[in-house]
Coordinates of C-alpha atoms in Angstrom, one line a residue:
M1 CA 30.3 -1.3 -26.7
N2 CA 32.2 1.5 -25.2
A3 CA 31.4 2.3 -21.6
P4 CA 29.5 5.6 -21.1
A5 CA 31.4 8.6 -19.8
T6 CA 29.4 8.5 -16.6
Q7 CA 30.6 5.0 -15.6
E8 CA 32.0 6.1 -12.3
R9 CA 29.1 8.3 -11.4
D10 CA 26.3 7.1 -9.1
V11 CA 23.5 8.8 -11.0
R12 CA 20.1 8.3 -9.4
V13 CA 16.7 10.0 -9.2
T14 CA 16.1 10.9 -5.5
R15 CA 12.9 12.9 -5.6
L16 CA 9.8 13.3 -7.7
R17 CA 7.3 16.1 -7.3
I18 CA 4.0 16.1 -9.3
E19 CA 1.5 18.9 -9.4
K20 CA -1.9 19.1 -11.3
F21 CA -1.1 16.0 -13.4
R22 CA -4.1 13.8 -14.2
A23 CA -5.8 13.1 -10.8
I24 CA -2.8 14.2 -8.6
A25 CA -3.2 17.7 -7.2
K26 CA 0.1 17.7 -5.4
A27 CA 2.5 14.9 -4.3
E28 CA 6.2 14.4 -3.5
I29 CA 7.9 11.1 -3.0
E30 CA 11.5 9.9 -2.4
L31 CA 13.0 7.4 -4.8
G32 CA 15.4 4.8 -3.6
E33 CA 16.7 1.9 -5.7
T34 CA 13.3 0.2 -5.5
V35 CA 9.9 1.8 -5.0
A36 CA 6.6 0.1 -5.0
L37 CA 3.4 2.0 -5.8
V38 CA 0.6 0.2 -4.0
G39 CA -3.1 0.7 -3.7
Q40 CA -6.4 -0.3 -5.0
N41 CA -7.5 -0.3 -8.7
G42 CA -7.9 3.2 -10.0
A43 CA -5.8 4.7 -7.2
G44 CA -3.3 6.5 -9.5
K45 CA -0.4 4.2 -9.4
S46 CA 0.1 4.3 -13.2
T47 CA -0.1 8.0 -13.1
V48 CA 3.2 8.2 -11.3
L49 CA 4.9 6.1 -14.0
R50 CA 3.3 8.2 -16.8
A51 CA 4.6 11.4 -15.1
L52 CA 8.1 10.0 -15.2
N53 CA 7.6 9.0 -18.8
A54 CA 6.5 12.6 -19.6
F55 CA 9.7 14.0 -18.0
F56 CA 12.1 11.6 -19.7
N57 CA 10.3 10.7 -22.9
F58 CA 8.0 13.6 -23.6
D59 CA 7.2 12.7 -27.2
D60 CA 5.7 9.5 -26.0
E61 CA 3.2 11.4 -23.9
R62 CA 2.7 14.4 -26.1
P63 CA -0.5 13.1 -27.7
A64 CA -2.0 12.5 -24.3
F65 CA -1.1 16.1 -23.2
E66 CA -2.5 17.6 -26.4
A67 CA -5.7 15.5 -26.1
G68 CA -6.2 16.7 -22.5
A69 CA -5.8 13.2 -21.0
H70 CA -3.1 14.4 -18.6
R71 CA -5.0 17.6 -17.5
Y72 CA -6.0 17.9 -13.9
S73 CA -8.6 20.5 -14.8
N74 CA -9.2 22.9 -17.7
A75 CA -7.3 25.9 -16.3
T76 CA -4.4 24.2 -14.5
Q77 CA -0.8 23.7 -15.4
A78 CA 0.9 20.4 -14.9
I79 CA 4.3 20.3 -13.2
I80 CA 6.6 17.3 -13.1
E81 CA 9.8 18.0 -11.2
L82 CA 12.7 15.6 -10.6
T83 CA 15.8 15.8 -8.5
I84 CA 18.8 13.7 -9.8
E85 CA 22.1 13.2 -8.0
G86 CA 25.5 12.3 -9.4
L87 CA 25.6 14.8 -12.4
A88 CA 28.5 17.0 -11.2
G89 CA 30.8 17.8 -14.1
T90 CA 28.2 17.4 -16.8
A91 CA 26.7 20.0 -19.1
L92 CA 23.7 20.2 -16.8
P93 CA 23.6 22.8 -14.0
T94 CA 24.1 21.1 -10.6
S95 CA 24.7 22.1 -7.0
G96 CA 26.2 20.6 -3.9
A97 CA 28.7 17.9 -3.3
N98 CA 26.4 15.2 -4.7
G99 CA 26.0 17.0 -8.1
E100 CA 22.3 17.5 -7.6
F101 CA 20.3 18.5 -10.7
R102 CA 16.7 19.8 -10.5
G103 CA 14.7 20.0 -13.6
R104 CA 11.0 20.3 -14.4
L105 CA 8.4 20.1 -17.1
K106 CA 5.5 22.5 -17.1
Y107 CA 2.6 22.0 -19.5
Q108 CA -0.5 23.9 -20.0
R109 CA -0.8 24.5 -23.8
K110 CA 2.8 23.6 -24.6
P111 CA 5.8 22.1 -22.9
V112 CA 8.1 24.5 -20.9
W113 CA 11.4 23.1 -19.6
Q114 CA 13.1 24.6 -16.7
V115 CA 16.3 24.0 -14.6
W116 CA 17.2 25.2 -11.1
R117 CA 20.1 27.5 -11.5
A118 CA 21.6 29.9 -9.0
G119 CA 18.6 29.7 -6.7
E120 CA 15.9 30.2 -9.3
W121 CA 14.1 28.5 -12.1
D122 CA 15.6 29.2 -15.5
T123 CA 13.6 28.4 -18.7
V124 CA 15.6 26.5 -21.3
P125 CA 14.8 25.0 -24.8
S126 CA 15.2 21.5 -23.4
F127 CA 17.6 19.4 -21.4
G128 CA 16.3 15.9 -22.5
D129 CA 19.3 15.1 -24.8
S130 CA 21.8 16.1 -22.2
L131 CA 20.1 14.1 -19.5
R132 CA 19.8 11.0 -21.6
E133 CA 23.5 10.9 -21.9
H134 CA 23.6 10.0 -18.2
I135 CA 20.2 8.5 -17.2
T136 CA 17.2 7.2 -19.1
Y137 CA 13.8 5.9 -18.2
A138 CA 12.0 2.9 -19.7
L139 CA 8.3 2.4 -19.1
V140 CA 7.3 -1.3 -19.4
P141 CA 3.6 -1.5 -19.9
I142 CA 1.3 -4.1 -18.4
R143 CA 0.9 -5.9 -21.7
R144 CA 4.0 -8.2 -22.0
D145 CA 3.2 -11.1 -24.4
H146 CA 4.8 -12.6 -27.6
E147 CA 2.9 -10.1 -29.8
V148 CA 4.6 -7.2 -28.1
A149 CA 8.0 -8.9 -28.5
H150 CA 7.5 -9.6 -32.2
S151 CA 5.2 -6.7 -33.3
A152 CA 6.2 -5.1 -36.5
T153 CA 5.2 -1.7 -35.2
G154 CA 6.7 -2.1 -31.6
G155 CA 9.7 -3.9 -33.0
L156 CA 11.1 -4.8 -29.5
L157 CA 13.0 -7.9 -30.7
E158 CA 14.1 -6.3 -33.9
R159 CA 15.3 -3.2 -32.2
A160 CA 17.2 -5.3 -29.6
V161 CA 18.9 -7.3 -32.3
E162 CA 19.9 -4.3 -34.3
E163 CA 21.3 -2.6 -31.2
W164 CA 23.2 -5.7 -30.3
V165 CA 24.7 -6.1 -33.8
S166 CA 25.7 -2.5 -34.1
S167 CA 27.2 -2.2 -30.6
H168 CA 29.2 -5.4 -30.9
S169 CA 30.6 -4.8 -34.4
Q170 CA 33.3 -2.2 -35.1
R171 CA 32.3 -2.1 -38.7
D172 CA 29.7 -3.6 -40.9
R173 CA 31.2 -6.7 -42.6
R174 CA 27.8 -8.3 -43.4
S175 CA 26.2 -5.8 -45.7
P176 CA 28.7 -6.3 -48.6
E177 CA 28.0 -10.0 -48.5
I178 CA 24.2 -9.3 -48.5
A179 CA 24.8 -7.0 -51.6
K180 CA 26.6 -9.8 -53.4
V181 CA 23.8 -12.2 -52.8
A182 CA 21.3 -9.6 -54.1
D183 CA 23.4 -9.0 -57.3
R184 CA 23.4 -12.7 -58.0
L185 CA 19.7 -12.9 -57.5
R186 CA 19.2 -10.1 -60.0
E187 CA 21.6 -11.5 -62.6
K188 CA 20.4 -15.1 -62.5
S189 CA 16.7 -14.7 -61.8
L190 CA 15.5 -11.2 -62.4
S191 CA 17.2 -10.5 -65.7
G192 CA 14.6 -12.5 -67.5
L193 CA 11.9 -10.3 -66.1
E194 CA 13.8 -7.3 -67.4
K195 CA 13.7 -8.7 -70.9
Q196 CA 10.1 -9.8 -70.7
L197 CA 9.1 -6.3 -69.7
R198 CA 11.0 -4.8 -72.6
S199 CA 9.4 -7.2 -75.1
I200 CA 5.8 -6.3 -74.2
A201 CA 6.5 -2.5 -73.9
P202 CA 4.3 -0.7 -76.5
L203 CA 7.0 1.7 -77.7
D204 CA 9.9 1.1 -80.0
G205 CA 13.3 2.6 -79.4
P206 CA 16.8 1.9 -78.1
F207 CA 15.9 1.4 -74.5
S208 CA 15.7 -1.5 -72.0
F209 CA 14.6 -2.1 -68.4
E210 CA 16.8 -2.8 -65.5
L211 CA 15.9 -3.8 -61.9
S212 CA 18.0 -2.3 -59.1
Y213 CA 17.7 -1.6 -55.4
A214 CA 16.4 1.8 -54.4
V215 CA 18.3 1.4 -51.2
P216 CA 21.4 -0.8 -51.2
P217 CA 20.5 -4.0 -49.3
D218 CA 22.2 -4.6 -46.0
Y219 CA 22.2 -7.1 -43.1
R220 CA 19.0 -5.6 -41.7
L221 CA 17.1 -7.7 -44.3
L222 CA 18.1 -10.7 -42.2
L223 CA 16.6 -9.3 -39.1
Q224 CA 13.1 -9.3 -40.5
N225 CA 10.8 -12.1 -39.2
L226 CA 13.1 -13.1 -36.4
A227 CA 11.3 -14.9 -33.6
L228 CA 12.3 -15.5 -30.0
A229 CA 12.0 -19.1 -28.7
V230 CA 12.6 -20.7 -25.4
R231 CA 14.8 -23.7 -25.2
E232 CA 14.0 -26.0 -22.4
G233 CA 14.7 -29.7 -21.9
G234 CA 16.5 -29.8 -25.3
Q235 CA 13.4 -28.4 -27.2
A236 CA 12.9 -25.0 -28.6
I237 CA 9.4 -23.7 -27.9
P238 CA 8.2 -20.6 -29.7
L239 CA 7.5 -17.7 -27.4
S240 CA 3.9 -17.7 -28.6
D241 CA 3.5 -21.2 -27.2
S242 CA 5.3 -20.5 -23.9
G243 CA 3.5 -19.8 -20.7
S244 CA 2.3 -16.2 -20.0
G245 CA 4.9 -15.8 -17.3
T246 CA 7.7 -16.7 -19.6
Q247 CA 6.4 -14.3 -22.3
S248 CA 6.2 -11.5 -19.7
M249 CA 9.8 -12.0 -18.6
A250 CA 11.0 -12.1 -22.2
V251 CA 9.4 -8.8 -22.9
F252 CA 10.7 -7.4 -19.7
A253 CA 14.2 -8.4 -20.6
L254 CA 13.9 -6.8 -24.0
Y255 CA 12.8 -3.5 -22.5
A256 CA 15.5 -3.6 -19.9
Y257 CA 18.2 -4.3 -22.4
L258 CA 17.1 -1.5 -24.7
A259 CA 17.1 0.9 -21.8
E260 CA 20.5 -0.3 -20.5
L261 CA 22.1 0.4 -23.9
Q262 CA 21.3 4.0 -23.8
S263 CA 23.2 4.9 -20.6
K264 CA 25.1 3.5 -17.7
K265 CA 22.2 4.3 -15.3
Y266 CA 18.6 3.9 -16.0
L267 CA 15.3 4.0 -14.2
L268 CA 12.8 1.3 -15.0
G269 CA 9.0 1.9 -14.6
L270 CA 7.2 -1.4 -14.5
E271 CA 3.5 -2.1 -14.5
E272 CA 2.5 -5.0 -12.2
P273 CA 5.6 -7.2 -12.4
E274 CA 3.6 -10.0 -10.7
Q275 CA 1.4 -10.5 -13.8
N276 CA 1.3 -14.2 -14.7
L277 CA 3.9 -15.1 -12.1
H278 CA 3.3 -17.5 -9.2
P279 CA 4.4 -16.3 -5.7
Q280 CA 7.9 -17.9 -5.8
A281 CA 8.6 -16.5 -9.2
Q282 CA 7.5 -13.0 -7.9
Q283 CA 10.0 -13.4 -5.1
Q284 CA 12.8 -14.4 -7.5
L285 CA 12.0 -11.5 -9.8
M286 CA 12.4 -9.0 -6.9
R287 CA 15.7 -10.5 -5.8
N288 CA 17.0 -10.4 -9.3
L289 CA 15.9 -6.8 -9.8
S290 CA 17.9 -5.8 -6.7
R291 CA 21.0 -7.2 -8.3
L292 CA 20.8 -5.3 -11.6
G293 CA 22.1 -2.0 -10.3
L294 CA 19.2 0.0 -11.7
Q295 CA 16.4 2.0 -10.1
V296 CA 13.0 0.4 -10.4
I297 CA 9.7 1.9 -9.6
F298 CA 6.7 -0.3 -10.1
T299 CA 3.0 -0.7 -9.5
T300 CA 1.7 -3.8 -7.7
H301 CA -1.2 -5.5 -6.1
S302 CA 0.9 -8.3 -4.8
P303 CA 1.4 -8.7 -1.0
T304 CA 4.0 -11.3 -1.8
I305 CA 6.1 -8.6 -3.4
V306 CA 5.4 -5.9 -0.9
D307 CA 6.4 -8.3 1.9
M308 CA 9.9 -8.4 0.5
L309 CA 10.3 -4.6 0.7
D310 CA 11.0 -2.3 3.6
H311 CA 8.1 0.0 4.2
E312 CA 10.3 3.0 3.4
H313 CA 10.2 1.8 -0.2
V314 CA 6.4 1.7 -0.4
V315 CA 4.3 4.6 -1.7
L316 CA 0.6 4.3 -0.9
C317 CA -1.8 5.6 -3.6
K318 CA -5.3 6.4 -2.5
R319 CA -8.5 7.6 -4.1
T320 CA -10.2 10.6 -2.6
S321 CA -12.2 13.6 -3.7
S322 CA -12.0 17.4 -3.6
N323 CA -13.8 20.5 -4.5
R324 CA -12.0 20.5 -7.9
R325 CA -12.5 16.8 -8.9
D326 CA -14.8 13.9 -8.1
L327 CA -11.7 11.7 -8.1
E328 CA -8.4 12.8 -6.8
V329 CA -5.3 10.8 -5.9
E330 CA -3.2 11.2 -2.8
L331 CA 0.3 9.7 -2.3
S332 CA 1.8 8.9 1.1
Q333 CA 5.2 7.5 2.1
I334 CA 7.1 7.2 5.4
S335 CA 10.4 8.9 5.5
R336 CA 13.8 7.2 5.6
T337 CA 14.2 8.4 9.1
F338 CA 10.8 7.1 10.2
F339 CA 12.0 4.6 12.9
A340 CA 14.5 7.0 14.4
D341 CA 12.0 9.9 14.4
H342 CA 9.6 7.8 16.5
G343 CA 12.2 6.0 18.7
L344 CA 11.3 2.6 17.2
D345 CA 13.7 -0.4 16.9
R346 CA 13.8 -0.9 13.1
E347 CA 15.4 -4.4 13.3
R348 CA 12.9 -5.6 15.8
Y349 CA 10.0 -4.3 13.7
Y350 CA 11.2 -6.0 10.5
K351 CA 11.8 -9.3 12.3
F352 CA 8.0 -9.1 13.0
H353 CA 7.1 -7.7 9.6
R354 CA 8.9 -10.3 7.5
R355 CA 6.5 -13.1 8.6
R356 CA 3.4 -10.9 8.1
N357 CA 1.2 -10.3 5.1
S358 CA 1.2 -6.8 3.7
E359 CA -2.3 -6.9 2.3
F360 CA -3.3 -4.2 4.8
L361 CA -1.6 -1.7 2.4
F362 CA -4.4 -2.4 -0.1
A363 CA -7.3 -2.0 2.4
D364 CA -9.7 0.9 2.9
F365 CA -9.5 0.5 6.7
V366 CA -7.2 -1.5 9.1
V367 CA -8.1 -3.1 12.4
V368 CA -5.0 -3.8 14.6
T369 CA -5.4 -6.4 17.3
E370 CA -3.0 -7.7 20.0
S371 CA -3.2 -11.4 18.9
P372 CA -4.5 -13.7 16.1
I373 CA -7.2 -14.9 18.4
D374 CA -8.6 -11.3 18.8
A375 CA -8.5 -11.0 15.0
A376 CA -10.4 -14.3 14.5
V377 CA -13.1 -13.2 17.0
I378 CA -13.5 -9.8 15.3
E379 CA -13.8 -11.4 11.9
R380 CA -16.6 -13.7 13.3
L381 CA -18.3 -10.7 14.9
L382 CA -18.4 -8.9 11.5
E383 CA -19.6 -12.0 9.6
D384 CA -22.4 -12.5 12.0
A385 CA -23.4 -8.8 11.5
G386 CA -23.6 -9.4 7.8
T387 CA -20.5 -7.2 7.2
P388 CA -17.5 -9.5 6.5
T389 CA -14.1 -7.9 6.2
D390 CA -13.8 -8.4 2.4
Q391 CA -17.1 -6.6 1.9
L392 CA -16.0 -3.7 4.1
G393 CA -12.5 -3.4 2.5
V394 CA -11.1 -4.1 6.0
S395 CA -7.8 -5.8 6.7
I396 CA -7.1 -7.1 10.2
V397 CA -3.5 -7.1 11.4
S398 CA -2.7 -9.2 14.5
L399 CA 0.5 -8.2 16.4
D400 CA 0.9 -11.1 18.8
G401 CA 3.6 -9.3 20.6
G402 CA 5.7 -9.5 17.4
V403 CA 7.9 -6.5 18.2
G404 CA 7.9 -6.8 21.9
K405 CA 6.5 -4.3 24.5
G406 CA 4.8 -1.4 22.8
S407 CA 4.1 -3.3 19.6
V408 CA 0.9 -1.3 18.9
D409 CA 3.2 1.7 18.6
Y410 CA 4.9 0.3 15.5
M411 CA 1.6 -0.2 13.5
F412 CA 0.1 3.1 14.8
Q413 CA 3.1 5.2 13.6
L414 CA 3.3 3.3 10.3
L415 CA -0.4 3.6 9.5
R416 CA -0.5 7.2 10.5
G417 CA 2.6 7.9 8.4
L418 CA 1.0 6.3 5.4
Q419 CA -2.3 8.0 6.2
I420 CA -4.3 4.8 6.4
N421 CA -7.4 5.0 8.6
A422 CA -7.3 2.4 11.4
A423 CA -8.7 1.2 14.7
Y424 CA -6.8 -0.5 17.5
V425 CA -8.4 -3.2 19.7
V426 CA -6.7 -3.7 23.1
D427 CA -7.3 -5.1 26.6
R428 CA -7.6 -2.6 29.5
D429 CA -4.1 -3.5 30.8
Y430 CA -2.7 -1.8 27.7
F431 CA -3.5 1.5 29.3
V432 CA -3.4 0.8 33.1
P433 CA -1.5 -2.0 34.9
Y434 CA -3.0 -4.7 37.1
K435 CA -3.5 -3.6 40.7
N436 CA -1.0 -6.0 42.3
G437 CA 1.5 -6.3 39.5
S438 CA 0.2 -9.5 37.7
R439 CA -3.2 -10.5 36.6
D440 CA -3.4 -13.6 38.7
A441 CA -2.5 -11.6 41.8
S442 CA -5.1 -8.9 41.0
L443 CA -8.3 -11.0 40.7
D444 CA -11.4 -10.2 42.9
S445 CA -13.5 -12.9 44.5
R446 CA -15.5 -13.4 41.2
G447 CA -12.2 -13.7 39.2
F448 CA -12.3 -10.3 37.5
P449 CA -9.0 -8.4 37.2
Q450 CA -8.6 -5.1 39.2
Y451 CA -6.4 -2.2 38.0
D452 CA -4.2 0.5 39.3
A453 CA -4.8 4.2 38.4
R454 CA -1.4 4.6 36.7
L455 CA -0.5 5.0 33.1
Q456 CA 1.0 1.8 31.6
P457 CA 4.5 2.6 30.3
G458 CA 4.8 2.3 26.5
C459 CA 1.2 2.9 25.6
L460 CA 0.1 5.5 23.2
L461 CA -2.3 7.5 25.4
A462 CA 0.0 10.6 25.5
T463 CA 0.1 10.5 21.7
V464 CA -3.7 10.2 21.1
I465 CA -4.7 12.4 24.0
P466 CA -2.1 15.2 24.3
S467 CA -3.9 17.0 27.1
Q468 CA -2.4 16.1 30.5
S469 CA -5.6 16.9 32.4
A470 CA -7.7 14.8 29.9
R471 CA -5.3 11.9 30.3
T472 CA -5.5 12.1 34.1
R473 CA -9.4 12.0 33.9
L474 CA -9.2 9.1 31.5
I475 CA -6.9 7.0 33.7
D476 CA -9.2 7.6 36.6
D477 CA -12.2 6.5 34.5
L478 CA -10.4 3.4 33.3
V479 CA -10.2 2.3 37.0
R480 CA -13.5 3.7 38.4
R481 CA -15.8 4.2 35.4
P482 CA -14.5 1.9 32.6
S483 CA -17.7 2.3 30.5
D484 CA -17.0 6.1 30.2
A485 CA -13.4 5.5 29.5
L486 CA -14.2 3.0 26.7
K487 CA -16.4 5.6 25.0
S488 CA -13.7 8.3 25.2
L489 CA -11.1 5.9 23.8
S490 CA -13.3 4.9 20.8
E491 CA -13.4 8.5 19.8
V492 CA -9.7 8.5 19.2
G493 CA -9.6 5.1 17.4
F494 CA -9.0 2.7 20.3
F495 CA -11.5 0.0 21.2
C496 CA -10.8 -1.3 24.7
F497 CA -12.4 -4.3 26.3
M498 CA -13.9 -3.8 29.7
W499 CA -11.3 -6.2 31.0
A500 CA -10.0 -8.5 28.2
L501 CA -11.3 -10.4 25.2
E502 CA -12.3 -13.5 27.1
V503 CA -13.1 -11.9 30.4
D504 CA -15.8 -9.6 28.8
L505 CA -17.5 -12.7 27.5
V506 CA -17.6 -14.3 30.9
N507 CA -19.4 -11.2 32.1
A508 CA -22.2 -11.7 29.6
A509 CA -24.9 -14.3 30.4
T510 CA -25.3 -16.1 27.0
P511 CA -21.6 -16.4 26.1
R512 CA -20.9 -17.5 29.7
S513 CA -23.5 -20.2 29.5
R514 CA -22.0 -21.4 26.2
M515 CA -18.6 -21.6 27.9
F516 CA -20.1 -23.7 30.7
D517 CA -21.7 -26.0 28.2
H518 CA -18.4 -26.2 26.2
F519 CA -16.5 -27.5 29.2
Q520 CA -19.5 -29.5 30.5
I521 CA -19.3 -27.8 33.9
P522 CA -21.9 -29.1 36.4
E523 CA -24.6 -26.7 37.6
D524 CA -23.2 -26.3 41.1
K525 CA -19.8 -25.0 39.7
R526 CA -21.2 -22.7 37.1
T527 CA -19.6 -19.5 38.5
T528 CA -17.5 -16.7 36.9
S529 CA -14.7 -17.7 39.4
E530 CA -14.7 -21.2 37.9
L531 CA -14.1 -19.9 34.4
L532 CA -11.7 -17.0 35.3
K533 CA -9.7 -18.6 38.1
N534 CA -9.7 -22.3 37.4
R535 CA -9.9 -22.2 33.6
G536 CA -8.4 -18.8 32.9
K537 CA -6.0 -20.2 30.3
V538 CA -8.2 -22.6 28.4
I539 CA -11.1 -20.1 28.0
K540 CA -8.7 -18.0 25.9
K541 CA -8.5 -20.6 23.1
Q542 CA -10.0 -19.6 19.8
E543 CA -12.5 -22.4 19.5
V544 CA -13.9 -21.6 22.9
L545 CA -14.4 -17.9 22.1
I546 CA -15.8 -18.5 18.6
S547 CA -18.3 -21.0 19.9
A548 CA -19.3 -18.5 22.6
I549 CA -20.3 -15.8 20.2
S550 CA -21.3 -17.5 16.9
G551 CA -24.7 -16.5 15.7
L552 CA -25.5 -14.3 18.6
S553 CA -27.5 -11.2 18.2
A554 CA -25.9 -7.9 19.2
N555 CA -28.1 -7.7 22.3
A556 CA -26.6 -10.9 23.7
L557 CA -23.0 -9.6 23.4
P558 CA -21.1 -7.6 26.0
N559 CA -21.0 -3.8 25.4
S560 CA -17.4 -3.9 24.1
Y561 CA -18.3 -6.5 21.5
K562 CA -21.4 -4.5 20.5
A563 CA -19.2 -1.4 19.9
L564 CA -16.9 -3.4 17.7
R565 CA -19.7 -4.9 15.7
R566 CA -21.5 -1.6 15.3
E567 CA -18.6 0.9 14.8
I568 CA -16.1 -0.9 12.6
P569 CA -18.5 -1.1 9.7
K570 CA -19.2 2.6 10.1
L571 CA -15.5 3.6 10.2
A572 CA -14.8 1.4 7.2
A573 CA -17.6 2.9 5.2
G574 CA -16.4 6.4 6.1
S575 CA -12.9 5.5 4.8
R576 CA -14.3 4.1 1.6
G577 CA -16.6 7.1 1.2
R578 CA -13.6 9.3 1.5
A579 CA -12.1 7.4 -1.3

């Protein structure tokens, strides 16, 4: 097969803009080599793939347009606009050193194709054929089994074989041989049928019957009924008898091959690549996709796959509502300059992220804690309240100092950039430092930490409370009137303990009594000082804290715990209601 004329060009789609298409009112996303569309069921992930298909392969989507399935509302016009780089010197209008082409499809009652030329939109008959010479798009649907591969109507395998034969043969040497075989069949076997038909014909006269081919037979006759098998361990297993994961990958390969034949560069839209694949196979698939030199945009529900991607390559799709529609879809994505924009150390963040689970991207609401122990305690609080995290649609992310000082900042900026509603659970020393520099040096006679009325460097107080005067009042409250400060902080999404996770429990009678029992402390030593000074490290252990709160009513908990137990379900319900 001859290499396409664009072999040296780095043709790639860089931006997609969608307006009034299905449930998307307006959205714009950047496309790199790999883009994952994540979100809950019904969040519009497939809508993005269909929009791309409408732009590149309009005839495939024409019936849905004409039936109104792609309509946002009755009176609106759908717009799908793409920016594609690397097309300088082609028949398409481009601008800039990168050869940037902008084209769009508008549809209300009929398709209208426009290109960006000389600073304005210019309506043209179409640009699809010219574009397909340089880049194509293949939509791989969620169904990928042996029937799709061998379907007489879909013809994936037959089409792939035909393309392979035609592209790897300079001329057809097979069809003449097929014709000879057909002639021998007619002469030796079918000539008798010709004579029999003539003998029973009810009319006399000098005529006879002859069988011939309406279309000269060619090698394509041999392509019928081909079946793909998988050879493993010396045995050929029909694809229909292979595992669902193997079937899925076979169909994926056929789609990818057919798309690759059409141009040097192609964009692959893939529905849920994790279907029927175990986690290790999902990881292998993602690594192999990155080596193929094509752009891939896919929908996924798999944290295993998302964990392998940089967050810049993730587009979050969320359900919401508006005055125009009961169901609307919003897309959010952090920019490629996200870390630099917020002064964050990208490498340090991803060192932390690579060992984390990305399931928070699929949640309605996220709770960020400073450690796994905090996370376990909050989970137990919510379970005891009859509102477990899975029921709430809540994901808890524990930082554990994973990105060093100011680690909350990373998740705060990321979640805000992706427009994910969240709450942050921190100790008081996140905002104000200990009075004498360290916690041990700042304990009062009862063992409770004391604080200095200064802002802790690296905390987000200036971000969440922009007013200098309001911050000054809050810092003073954190030292002198902590209950007031905790209430103010909860209003901006921060849940702060009066002191710290374990210290607050020591200040509450029932949890404190349970701690005494846990350590079998004699009655004469049952003081807060014994727990906070002499056992300050061991009372932080998860089993101690969980046993101190398990099964308690809200009234027996410290105020900071009551607030978590009461407010997180409300915030989660509000986020889900927004969806």
